[in-house]
mmCIF file of N, CA, C and O in Angstrom:
data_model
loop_
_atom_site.group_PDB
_atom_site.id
_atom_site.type_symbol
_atom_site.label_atom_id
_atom_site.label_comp_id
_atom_site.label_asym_id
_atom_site.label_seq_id
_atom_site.Cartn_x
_atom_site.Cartn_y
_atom_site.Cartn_z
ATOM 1 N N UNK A 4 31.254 -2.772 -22.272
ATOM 2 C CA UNK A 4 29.817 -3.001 -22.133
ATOM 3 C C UNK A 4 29.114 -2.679 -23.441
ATOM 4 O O UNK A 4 28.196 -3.362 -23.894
ATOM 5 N N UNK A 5 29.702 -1.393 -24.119
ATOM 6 C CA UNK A 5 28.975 -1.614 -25.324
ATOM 7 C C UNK A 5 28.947 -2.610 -26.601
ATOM 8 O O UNK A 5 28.130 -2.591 -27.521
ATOM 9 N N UNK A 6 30.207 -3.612 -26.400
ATOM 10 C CA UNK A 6 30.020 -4.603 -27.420
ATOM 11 C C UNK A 6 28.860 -5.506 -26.865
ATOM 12 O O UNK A 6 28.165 -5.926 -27.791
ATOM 13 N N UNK A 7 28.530 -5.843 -25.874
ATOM 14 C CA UNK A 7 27.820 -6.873 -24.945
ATOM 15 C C UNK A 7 26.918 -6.205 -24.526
ATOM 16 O O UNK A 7 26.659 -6.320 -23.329
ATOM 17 N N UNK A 8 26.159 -5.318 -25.312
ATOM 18 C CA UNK A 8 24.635 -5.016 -24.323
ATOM 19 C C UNK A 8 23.652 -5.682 -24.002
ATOM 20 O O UNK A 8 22.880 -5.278 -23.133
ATOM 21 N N UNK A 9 23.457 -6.993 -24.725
ATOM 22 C CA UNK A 9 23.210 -8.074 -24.145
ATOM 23 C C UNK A 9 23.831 -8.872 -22.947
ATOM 24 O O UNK A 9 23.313 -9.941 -22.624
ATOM 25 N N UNK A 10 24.920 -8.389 -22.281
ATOM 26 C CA UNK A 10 25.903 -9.209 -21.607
ATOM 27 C C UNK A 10 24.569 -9.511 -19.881
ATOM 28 O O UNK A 10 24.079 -8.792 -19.010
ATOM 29 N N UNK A 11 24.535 -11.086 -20.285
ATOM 30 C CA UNK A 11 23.964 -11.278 -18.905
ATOM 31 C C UNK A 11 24.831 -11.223 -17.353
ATOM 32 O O UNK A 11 26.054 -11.338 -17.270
ATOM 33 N N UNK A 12 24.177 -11.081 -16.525
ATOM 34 C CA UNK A 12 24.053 -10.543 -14.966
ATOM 35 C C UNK A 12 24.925 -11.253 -14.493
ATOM 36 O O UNK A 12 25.744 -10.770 -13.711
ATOM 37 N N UNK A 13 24.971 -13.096 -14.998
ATOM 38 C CA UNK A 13 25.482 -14.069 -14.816
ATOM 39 C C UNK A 13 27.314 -13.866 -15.273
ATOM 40 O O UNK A 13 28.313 -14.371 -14.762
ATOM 41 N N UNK A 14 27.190 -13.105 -16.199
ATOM 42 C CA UNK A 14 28.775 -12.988 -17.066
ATOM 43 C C UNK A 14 29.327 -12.006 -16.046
ATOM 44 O O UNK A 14 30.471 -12.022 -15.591
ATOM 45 N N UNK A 15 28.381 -11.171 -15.758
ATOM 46 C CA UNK A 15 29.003 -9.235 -15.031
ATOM 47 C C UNK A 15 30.230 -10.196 -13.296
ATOM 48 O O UNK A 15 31.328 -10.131 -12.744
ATOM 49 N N UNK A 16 28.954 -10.902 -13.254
ATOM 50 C CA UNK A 16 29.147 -11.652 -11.804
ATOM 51 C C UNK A 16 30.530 -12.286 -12.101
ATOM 52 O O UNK A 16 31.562 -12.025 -11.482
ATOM 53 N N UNK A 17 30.428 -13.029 -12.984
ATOM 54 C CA UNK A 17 31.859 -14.346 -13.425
ATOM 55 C C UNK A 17 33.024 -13.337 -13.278
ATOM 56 O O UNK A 17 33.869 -13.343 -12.383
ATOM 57 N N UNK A 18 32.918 -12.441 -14.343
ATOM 58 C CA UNK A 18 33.800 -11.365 -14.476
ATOM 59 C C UNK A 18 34.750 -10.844 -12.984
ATOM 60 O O UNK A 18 35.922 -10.882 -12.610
ATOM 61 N N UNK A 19 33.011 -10.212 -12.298
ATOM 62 C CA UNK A 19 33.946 -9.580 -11.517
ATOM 63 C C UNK A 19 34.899 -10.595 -10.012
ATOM 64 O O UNK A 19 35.780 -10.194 -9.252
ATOM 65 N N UNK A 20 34.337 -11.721 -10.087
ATOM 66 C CA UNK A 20 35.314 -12.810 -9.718
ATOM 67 C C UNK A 20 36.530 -13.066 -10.239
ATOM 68 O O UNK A 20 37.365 -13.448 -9.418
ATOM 69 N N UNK A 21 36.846 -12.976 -11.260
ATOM 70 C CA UNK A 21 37.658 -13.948 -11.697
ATOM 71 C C UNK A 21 38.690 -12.275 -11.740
ATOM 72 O O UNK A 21 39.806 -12.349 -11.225
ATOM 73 N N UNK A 22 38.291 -10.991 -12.299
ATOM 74 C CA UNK A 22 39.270 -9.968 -12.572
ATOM 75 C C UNK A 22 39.551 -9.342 -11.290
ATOM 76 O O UNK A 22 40.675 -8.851 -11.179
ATOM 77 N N UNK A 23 38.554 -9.238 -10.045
ATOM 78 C CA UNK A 23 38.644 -8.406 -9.041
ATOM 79 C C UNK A 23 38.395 -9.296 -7.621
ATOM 80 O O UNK A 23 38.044 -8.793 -6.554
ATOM 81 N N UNK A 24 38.622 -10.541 -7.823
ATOM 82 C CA UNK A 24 38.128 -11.375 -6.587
ATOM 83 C C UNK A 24 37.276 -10.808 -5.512
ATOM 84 O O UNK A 24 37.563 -10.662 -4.324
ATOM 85 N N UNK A 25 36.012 -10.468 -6.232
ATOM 86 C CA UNK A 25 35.427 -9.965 -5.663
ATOM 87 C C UNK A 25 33.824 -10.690 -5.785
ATOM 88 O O UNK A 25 33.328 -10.951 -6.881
ATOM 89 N N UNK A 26 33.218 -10.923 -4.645
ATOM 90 C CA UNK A 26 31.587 -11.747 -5.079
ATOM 91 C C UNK A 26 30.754 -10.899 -5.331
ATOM 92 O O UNK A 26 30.169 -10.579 -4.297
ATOM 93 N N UNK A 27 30.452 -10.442 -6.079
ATOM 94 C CA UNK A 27 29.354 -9.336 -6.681
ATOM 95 C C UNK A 27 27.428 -10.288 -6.464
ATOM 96 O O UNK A 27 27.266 -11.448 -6.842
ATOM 97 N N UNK A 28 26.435 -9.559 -5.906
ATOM 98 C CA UNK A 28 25.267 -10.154 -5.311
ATOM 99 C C UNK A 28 24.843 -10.126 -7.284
ATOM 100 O O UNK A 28 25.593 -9.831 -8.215
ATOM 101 N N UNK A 29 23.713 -10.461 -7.304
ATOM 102 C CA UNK A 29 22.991 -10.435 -8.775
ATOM 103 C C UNK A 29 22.493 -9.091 -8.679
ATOM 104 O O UNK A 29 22.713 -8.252 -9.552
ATOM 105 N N UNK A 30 21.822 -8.866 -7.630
ATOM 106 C CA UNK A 30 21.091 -7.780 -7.629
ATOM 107 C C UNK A 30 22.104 -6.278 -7.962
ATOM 108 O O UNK A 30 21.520 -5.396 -8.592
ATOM 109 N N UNK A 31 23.328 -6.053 -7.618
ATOM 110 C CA UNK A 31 24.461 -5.530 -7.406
ATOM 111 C C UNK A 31 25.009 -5.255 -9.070
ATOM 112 O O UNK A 31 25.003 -4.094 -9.480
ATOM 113 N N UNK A 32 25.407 -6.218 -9.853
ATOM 114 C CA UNK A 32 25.188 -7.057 -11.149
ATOM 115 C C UNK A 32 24.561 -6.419 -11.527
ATOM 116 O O UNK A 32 25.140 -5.550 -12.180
ATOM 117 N N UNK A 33 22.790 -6.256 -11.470
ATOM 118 C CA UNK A 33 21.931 -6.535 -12.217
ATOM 119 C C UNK A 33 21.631 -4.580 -12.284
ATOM 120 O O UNK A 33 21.081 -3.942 -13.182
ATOM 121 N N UNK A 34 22.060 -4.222 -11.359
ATOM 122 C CA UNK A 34 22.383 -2.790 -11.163
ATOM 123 C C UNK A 34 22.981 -2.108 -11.911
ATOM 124 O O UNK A 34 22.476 -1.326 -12.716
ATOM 125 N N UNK A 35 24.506 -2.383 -11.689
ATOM 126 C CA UNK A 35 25.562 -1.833 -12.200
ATOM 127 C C UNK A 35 25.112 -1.592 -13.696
ATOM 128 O O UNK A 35 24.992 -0.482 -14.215
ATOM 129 N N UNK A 36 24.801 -3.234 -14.516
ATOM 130 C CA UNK A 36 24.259 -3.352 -15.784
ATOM 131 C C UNK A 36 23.449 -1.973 -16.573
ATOM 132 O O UNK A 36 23.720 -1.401 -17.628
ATOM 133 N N UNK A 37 22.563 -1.781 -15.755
ATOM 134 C CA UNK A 37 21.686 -0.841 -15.954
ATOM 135 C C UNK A 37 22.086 0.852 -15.492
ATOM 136 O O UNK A 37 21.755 1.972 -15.882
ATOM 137 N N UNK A 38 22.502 0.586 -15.004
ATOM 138 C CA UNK A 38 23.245 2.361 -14.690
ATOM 139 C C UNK A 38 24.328 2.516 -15.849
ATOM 140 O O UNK A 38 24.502 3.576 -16.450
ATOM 141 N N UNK A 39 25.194 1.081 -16.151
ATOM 142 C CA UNK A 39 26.053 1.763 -17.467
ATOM 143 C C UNK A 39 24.870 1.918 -18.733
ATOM 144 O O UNK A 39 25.145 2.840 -19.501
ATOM 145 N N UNK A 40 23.721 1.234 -19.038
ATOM 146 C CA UNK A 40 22.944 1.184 -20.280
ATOM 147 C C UNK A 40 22.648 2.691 -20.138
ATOM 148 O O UNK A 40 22.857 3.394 -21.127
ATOM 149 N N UNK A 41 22.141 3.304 -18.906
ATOM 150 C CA UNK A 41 21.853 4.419 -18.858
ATOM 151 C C UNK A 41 22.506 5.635 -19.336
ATOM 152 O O UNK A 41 21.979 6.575 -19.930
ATOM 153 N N UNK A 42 24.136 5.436 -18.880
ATOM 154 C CA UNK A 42 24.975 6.362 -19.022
ATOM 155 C C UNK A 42 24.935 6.201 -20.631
ATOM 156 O O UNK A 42 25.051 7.335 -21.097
ATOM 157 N N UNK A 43 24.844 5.460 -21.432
ATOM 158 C CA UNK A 43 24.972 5.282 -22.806
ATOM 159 C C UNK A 43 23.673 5.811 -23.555
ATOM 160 O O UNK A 43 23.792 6.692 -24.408
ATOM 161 N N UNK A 44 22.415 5.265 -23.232
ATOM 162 C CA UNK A 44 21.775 5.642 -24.146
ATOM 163 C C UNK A 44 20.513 6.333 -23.093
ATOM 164 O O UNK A 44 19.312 6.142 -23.283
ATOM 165 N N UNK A 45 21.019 7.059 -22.107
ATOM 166 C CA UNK A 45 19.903 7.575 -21.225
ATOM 167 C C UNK A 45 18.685 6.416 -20.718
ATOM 168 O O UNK A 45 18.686 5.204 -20.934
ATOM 169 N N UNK A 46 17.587 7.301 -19.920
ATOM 170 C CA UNK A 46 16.733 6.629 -19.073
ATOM 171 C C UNK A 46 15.513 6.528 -20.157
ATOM 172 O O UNK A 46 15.495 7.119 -21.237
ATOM 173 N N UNK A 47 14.641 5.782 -19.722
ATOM 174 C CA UNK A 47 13.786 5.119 -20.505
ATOM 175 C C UNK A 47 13.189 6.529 -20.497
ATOM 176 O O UNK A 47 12.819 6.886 -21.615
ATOM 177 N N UNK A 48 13.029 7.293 -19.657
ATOM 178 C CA UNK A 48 11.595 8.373 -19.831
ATOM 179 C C UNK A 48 12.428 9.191 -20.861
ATOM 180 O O UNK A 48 11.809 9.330 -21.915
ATOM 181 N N UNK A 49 13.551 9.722 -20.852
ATOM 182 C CA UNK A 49 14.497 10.590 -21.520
ATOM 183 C C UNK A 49 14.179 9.914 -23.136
ATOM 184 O O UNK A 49 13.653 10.602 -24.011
ATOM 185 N N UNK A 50 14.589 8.470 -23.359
ATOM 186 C CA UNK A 50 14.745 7.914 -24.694
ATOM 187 C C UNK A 50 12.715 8.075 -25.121
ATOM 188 O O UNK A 50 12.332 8.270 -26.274
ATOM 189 N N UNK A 51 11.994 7.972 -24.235
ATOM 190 C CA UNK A 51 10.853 8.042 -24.561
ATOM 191 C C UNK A 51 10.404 9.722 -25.452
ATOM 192 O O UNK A 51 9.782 9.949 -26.490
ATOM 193 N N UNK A 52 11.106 10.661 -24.395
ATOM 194 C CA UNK A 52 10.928 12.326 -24.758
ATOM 195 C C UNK A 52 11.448 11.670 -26.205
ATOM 196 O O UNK A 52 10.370 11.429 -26.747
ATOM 197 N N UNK A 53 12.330 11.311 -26.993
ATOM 198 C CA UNK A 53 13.065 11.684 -27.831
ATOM 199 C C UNK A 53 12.071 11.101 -28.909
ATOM 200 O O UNK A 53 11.607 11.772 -29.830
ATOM 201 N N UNK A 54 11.780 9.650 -28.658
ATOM 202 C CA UNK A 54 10.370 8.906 -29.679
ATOM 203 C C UNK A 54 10.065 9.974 -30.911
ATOM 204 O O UNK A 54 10.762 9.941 -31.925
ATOM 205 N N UNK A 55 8.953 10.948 -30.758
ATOM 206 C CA UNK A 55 8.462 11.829 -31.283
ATOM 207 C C UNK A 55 9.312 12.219 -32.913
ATOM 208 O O UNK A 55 9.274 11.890 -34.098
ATOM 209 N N UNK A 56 9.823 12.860 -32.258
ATOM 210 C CA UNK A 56 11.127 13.733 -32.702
ATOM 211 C C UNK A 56 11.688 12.779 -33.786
ATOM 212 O O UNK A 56 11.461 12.788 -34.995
ATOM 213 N N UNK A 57 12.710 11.708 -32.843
ATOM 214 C CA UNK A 57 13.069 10.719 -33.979
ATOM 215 C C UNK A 57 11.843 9.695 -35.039
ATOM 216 O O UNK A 57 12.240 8.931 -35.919
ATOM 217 N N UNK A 58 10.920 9.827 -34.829
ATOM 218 C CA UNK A 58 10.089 9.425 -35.637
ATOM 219 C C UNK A 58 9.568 10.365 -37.110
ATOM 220 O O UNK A 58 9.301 9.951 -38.238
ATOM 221 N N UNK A 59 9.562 11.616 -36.608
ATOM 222 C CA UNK A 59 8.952 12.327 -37.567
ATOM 223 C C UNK A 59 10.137 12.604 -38.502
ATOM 224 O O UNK A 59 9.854 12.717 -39.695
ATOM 225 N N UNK A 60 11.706 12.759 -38.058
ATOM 226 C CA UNK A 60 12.871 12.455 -38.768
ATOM 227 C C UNK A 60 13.101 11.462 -39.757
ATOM 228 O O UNK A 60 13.344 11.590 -40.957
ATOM 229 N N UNK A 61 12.959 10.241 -38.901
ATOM 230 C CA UNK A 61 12.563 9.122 -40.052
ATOM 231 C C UNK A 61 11.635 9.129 -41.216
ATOM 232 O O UNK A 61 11.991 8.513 -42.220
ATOM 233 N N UNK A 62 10.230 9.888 -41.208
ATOM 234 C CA UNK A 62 9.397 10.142 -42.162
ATOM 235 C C UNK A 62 9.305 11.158 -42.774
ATOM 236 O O UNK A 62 8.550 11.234 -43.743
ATOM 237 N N UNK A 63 10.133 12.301 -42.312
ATOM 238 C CA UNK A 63 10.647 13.066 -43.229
ATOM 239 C C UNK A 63 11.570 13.056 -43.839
ATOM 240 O O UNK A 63 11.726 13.851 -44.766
ATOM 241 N N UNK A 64 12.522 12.095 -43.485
ATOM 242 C CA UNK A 64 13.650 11.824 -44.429
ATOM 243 C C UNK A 64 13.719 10.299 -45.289
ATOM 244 O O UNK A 64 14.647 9.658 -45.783
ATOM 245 N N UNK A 65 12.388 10.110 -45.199
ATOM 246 C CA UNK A 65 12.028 8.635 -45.966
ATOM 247 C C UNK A 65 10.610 9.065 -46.484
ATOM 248 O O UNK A 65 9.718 8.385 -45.978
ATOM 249 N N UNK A 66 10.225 9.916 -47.267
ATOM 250 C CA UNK A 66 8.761 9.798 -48.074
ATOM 251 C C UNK A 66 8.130 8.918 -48.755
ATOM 252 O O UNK A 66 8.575 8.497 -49.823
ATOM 253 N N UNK A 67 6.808 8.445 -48.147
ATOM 254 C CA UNK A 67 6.301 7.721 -47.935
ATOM 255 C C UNK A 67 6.041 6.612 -46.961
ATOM 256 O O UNK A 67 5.165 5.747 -46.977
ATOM 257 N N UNK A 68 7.307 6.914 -45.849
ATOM 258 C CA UNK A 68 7.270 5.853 -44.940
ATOM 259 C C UNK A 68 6.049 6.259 -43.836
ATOM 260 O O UNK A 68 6.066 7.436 -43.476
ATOM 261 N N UNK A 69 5.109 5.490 -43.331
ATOM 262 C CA UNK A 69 4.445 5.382 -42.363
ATOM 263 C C UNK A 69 4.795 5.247 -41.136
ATOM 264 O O UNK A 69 5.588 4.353 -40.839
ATOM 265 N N UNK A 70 4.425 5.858 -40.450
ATOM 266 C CA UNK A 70 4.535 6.027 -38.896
ATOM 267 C C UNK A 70 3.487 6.077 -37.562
ATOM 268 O O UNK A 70 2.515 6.750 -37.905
ATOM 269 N N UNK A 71 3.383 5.757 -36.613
ATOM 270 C CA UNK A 71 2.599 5.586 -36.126
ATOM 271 C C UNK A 71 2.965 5.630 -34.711
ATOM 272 O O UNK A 71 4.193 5.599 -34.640
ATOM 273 N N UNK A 72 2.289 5.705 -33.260
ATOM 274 C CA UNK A 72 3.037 5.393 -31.569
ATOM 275 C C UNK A 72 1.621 5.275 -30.884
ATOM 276 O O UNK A 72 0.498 5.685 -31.177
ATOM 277 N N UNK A 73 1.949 4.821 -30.243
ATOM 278 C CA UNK A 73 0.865 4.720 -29.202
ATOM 279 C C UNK A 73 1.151 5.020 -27.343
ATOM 280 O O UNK A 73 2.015 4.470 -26.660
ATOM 281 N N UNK A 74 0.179 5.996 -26.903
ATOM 282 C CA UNK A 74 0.666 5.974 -26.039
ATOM 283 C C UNK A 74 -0.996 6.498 -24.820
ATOM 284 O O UNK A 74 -2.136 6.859 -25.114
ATOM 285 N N UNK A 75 -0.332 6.287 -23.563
ATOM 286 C CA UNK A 75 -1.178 6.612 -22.856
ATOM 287 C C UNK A 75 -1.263 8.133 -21.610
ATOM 288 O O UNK A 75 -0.149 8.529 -21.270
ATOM 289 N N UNK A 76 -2.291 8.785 -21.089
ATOM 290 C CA UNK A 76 -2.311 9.165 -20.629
ATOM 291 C C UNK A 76 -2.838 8.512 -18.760
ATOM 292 O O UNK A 76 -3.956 8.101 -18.451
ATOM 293 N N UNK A 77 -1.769 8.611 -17.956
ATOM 294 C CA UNK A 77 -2.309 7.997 -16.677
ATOM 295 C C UNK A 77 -1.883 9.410 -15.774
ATOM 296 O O UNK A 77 -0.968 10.184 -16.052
ATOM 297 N N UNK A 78 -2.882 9.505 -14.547
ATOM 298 C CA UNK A 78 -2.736 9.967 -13.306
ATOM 299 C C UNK A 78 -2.653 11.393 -13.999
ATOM 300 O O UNK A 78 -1.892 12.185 -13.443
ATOM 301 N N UNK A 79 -3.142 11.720 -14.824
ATOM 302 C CA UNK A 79 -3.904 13.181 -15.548
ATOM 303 C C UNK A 79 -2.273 13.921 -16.253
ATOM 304 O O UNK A 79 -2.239 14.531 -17.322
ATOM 305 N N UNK A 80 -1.338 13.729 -15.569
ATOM 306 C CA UNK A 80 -0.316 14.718 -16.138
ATOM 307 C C UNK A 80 1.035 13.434 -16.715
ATOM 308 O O UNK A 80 2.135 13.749 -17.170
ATOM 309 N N UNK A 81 0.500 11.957 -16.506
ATOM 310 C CA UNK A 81 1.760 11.160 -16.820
ATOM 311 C C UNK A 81 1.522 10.577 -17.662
ATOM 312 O O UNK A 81 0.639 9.755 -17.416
ATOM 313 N N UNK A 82 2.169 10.552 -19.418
ATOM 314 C CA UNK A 82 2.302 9.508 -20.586
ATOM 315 C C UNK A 82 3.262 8.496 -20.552
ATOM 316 O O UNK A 82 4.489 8.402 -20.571
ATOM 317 N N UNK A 83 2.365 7.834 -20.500
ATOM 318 C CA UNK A 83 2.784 5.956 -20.691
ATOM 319 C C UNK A 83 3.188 5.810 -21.923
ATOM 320 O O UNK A 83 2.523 6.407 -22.769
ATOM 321 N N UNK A 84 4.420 4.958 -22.411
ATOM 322 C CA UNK A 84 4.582 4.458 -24.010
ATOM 323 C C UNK A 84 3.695 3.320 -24.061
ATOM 324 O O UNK A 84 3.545 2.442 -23.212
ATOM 325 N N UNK A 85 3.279 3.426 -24.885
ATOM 326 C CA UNK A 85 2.506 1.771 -25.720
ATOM 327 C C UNK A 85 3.552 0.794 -26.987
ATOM 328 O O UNK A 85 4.164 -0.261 -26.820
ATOM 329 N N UNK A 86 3.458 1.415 -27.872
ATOM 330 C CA UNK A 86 4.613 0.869 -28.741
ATOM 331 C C UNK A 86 4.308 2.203 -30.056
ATOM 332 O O UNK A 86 3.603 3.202 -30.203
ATOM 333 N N UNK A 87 5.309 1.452 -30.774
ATOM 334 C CA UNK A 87 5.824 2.860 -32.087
ATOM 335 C C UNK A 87 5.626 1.657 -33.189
ATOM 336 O O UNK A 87 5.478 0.518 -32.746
ATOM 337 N N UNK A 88 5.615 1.908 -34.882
ATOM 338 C CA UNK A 88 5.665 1.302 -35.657
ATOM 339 C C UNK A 88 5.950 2.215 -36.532
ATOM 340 O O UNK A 88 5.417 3.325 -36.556
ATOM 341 N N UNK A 89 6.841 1.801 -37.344
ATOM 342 C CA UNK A 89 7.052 2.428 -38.834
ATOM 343 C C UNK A 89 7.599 1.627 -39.689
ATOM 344 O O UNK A 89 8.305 0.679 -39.344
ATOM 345 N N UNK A 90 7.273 1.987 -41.157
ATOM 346 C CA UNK A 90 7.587 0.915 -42.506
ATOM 347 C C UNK A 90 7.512 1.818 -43.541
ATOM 348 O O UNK A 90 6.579 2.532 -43.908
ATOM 349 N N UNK A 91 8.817 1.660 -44.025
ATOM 350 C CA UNK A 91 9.541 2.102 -44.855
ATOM 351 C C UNK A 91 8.855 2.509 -46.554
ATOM 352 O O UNK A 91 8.551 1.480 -47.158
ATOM 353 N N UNK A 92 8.690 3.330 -47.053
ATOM 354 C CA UNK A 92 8.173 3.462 -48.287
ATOM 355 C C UNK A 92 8.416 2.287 -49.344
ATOM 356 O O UNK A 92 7.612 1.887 -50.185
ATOM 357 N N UNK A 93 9.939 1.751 -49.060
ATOM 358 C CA UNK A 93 10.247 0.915 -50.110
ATOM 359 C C UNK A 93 9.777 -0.676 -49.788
ATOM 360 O O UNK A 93 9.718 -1.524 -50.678
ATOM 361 N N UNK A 94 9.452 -0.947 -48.370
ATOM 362 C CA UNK A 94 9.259 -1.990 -47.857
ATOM 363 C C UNK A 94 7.559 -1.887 -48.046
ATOM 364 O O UNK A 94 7.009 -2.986 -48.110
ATOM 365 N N UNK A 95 6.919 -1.026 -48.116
ATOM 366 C CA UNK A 95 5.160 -1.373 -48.247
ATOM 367 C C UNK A 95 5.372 -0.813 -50.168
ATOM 368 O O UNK A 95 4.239 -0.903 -50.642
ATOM 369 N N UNK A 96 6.147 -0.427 -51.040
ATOM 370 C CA UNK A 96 6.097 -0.911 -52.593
ATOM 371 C C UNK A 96 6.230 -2.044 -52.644
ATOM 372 O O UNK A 96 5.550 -2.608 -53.501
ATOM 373 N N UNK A 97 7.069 -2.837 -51.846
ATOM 374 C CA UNK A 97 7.259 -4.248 -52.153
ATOM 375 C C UNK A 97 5.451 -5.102 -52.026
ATOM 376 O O UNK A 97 4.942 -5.800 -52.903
ATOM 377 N N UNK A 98 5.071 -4.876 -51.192
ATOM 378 C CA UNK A 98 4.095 -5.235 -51.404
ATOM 379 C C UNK A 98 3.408 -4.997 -51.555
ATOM 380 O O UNK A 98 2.503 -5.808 -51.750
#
């Protein structure tokens, strides 16, 4: 799965026909998919905690690079991601 983390729902399904004669639903598929992404690179809220952290890494170990995130506060105690941006010191000399 990790060469194919792109691997569509459609392939998981083919697969498990053809290796385990077995009819796997999409939804089933579309599951499995996502519980291994998880086991690999954790849950979205987990990879979200980390944002921060790995951002200020990046700009401290790249001076001059810019950084930036956006995010929200909902339902008084829950942060929403918005999006992240950063660019490289050598990529804003270029222009």
């Amino acid at each position: 799965m990790k060469r194919g983390l792109s691997t569509n729902v459609v392939i998981i399904q083919d697969t498990m026909k053809r290796d385990y004669e077995h009819k796997a639903s999409h939804w089933k598929a579309w599951t499995a998919k996502h519980k291994i992404l998880e086991r690999l690179f954790d849950t979205y809220e987990k990879s979200f905690q980390k944002l921060p952290r790995m951002l200020l890494v990046i700009k401290d170990s790249n001076p001059g690079t810019i950084v930036t995130w956006d995010q929200k506060m909902v339902d008084g105690n829950k942060t929403i991601f918005g999006r992240a941006f950063w660019a490289f010191s050598a990529s804003n000399d270029g222009f």
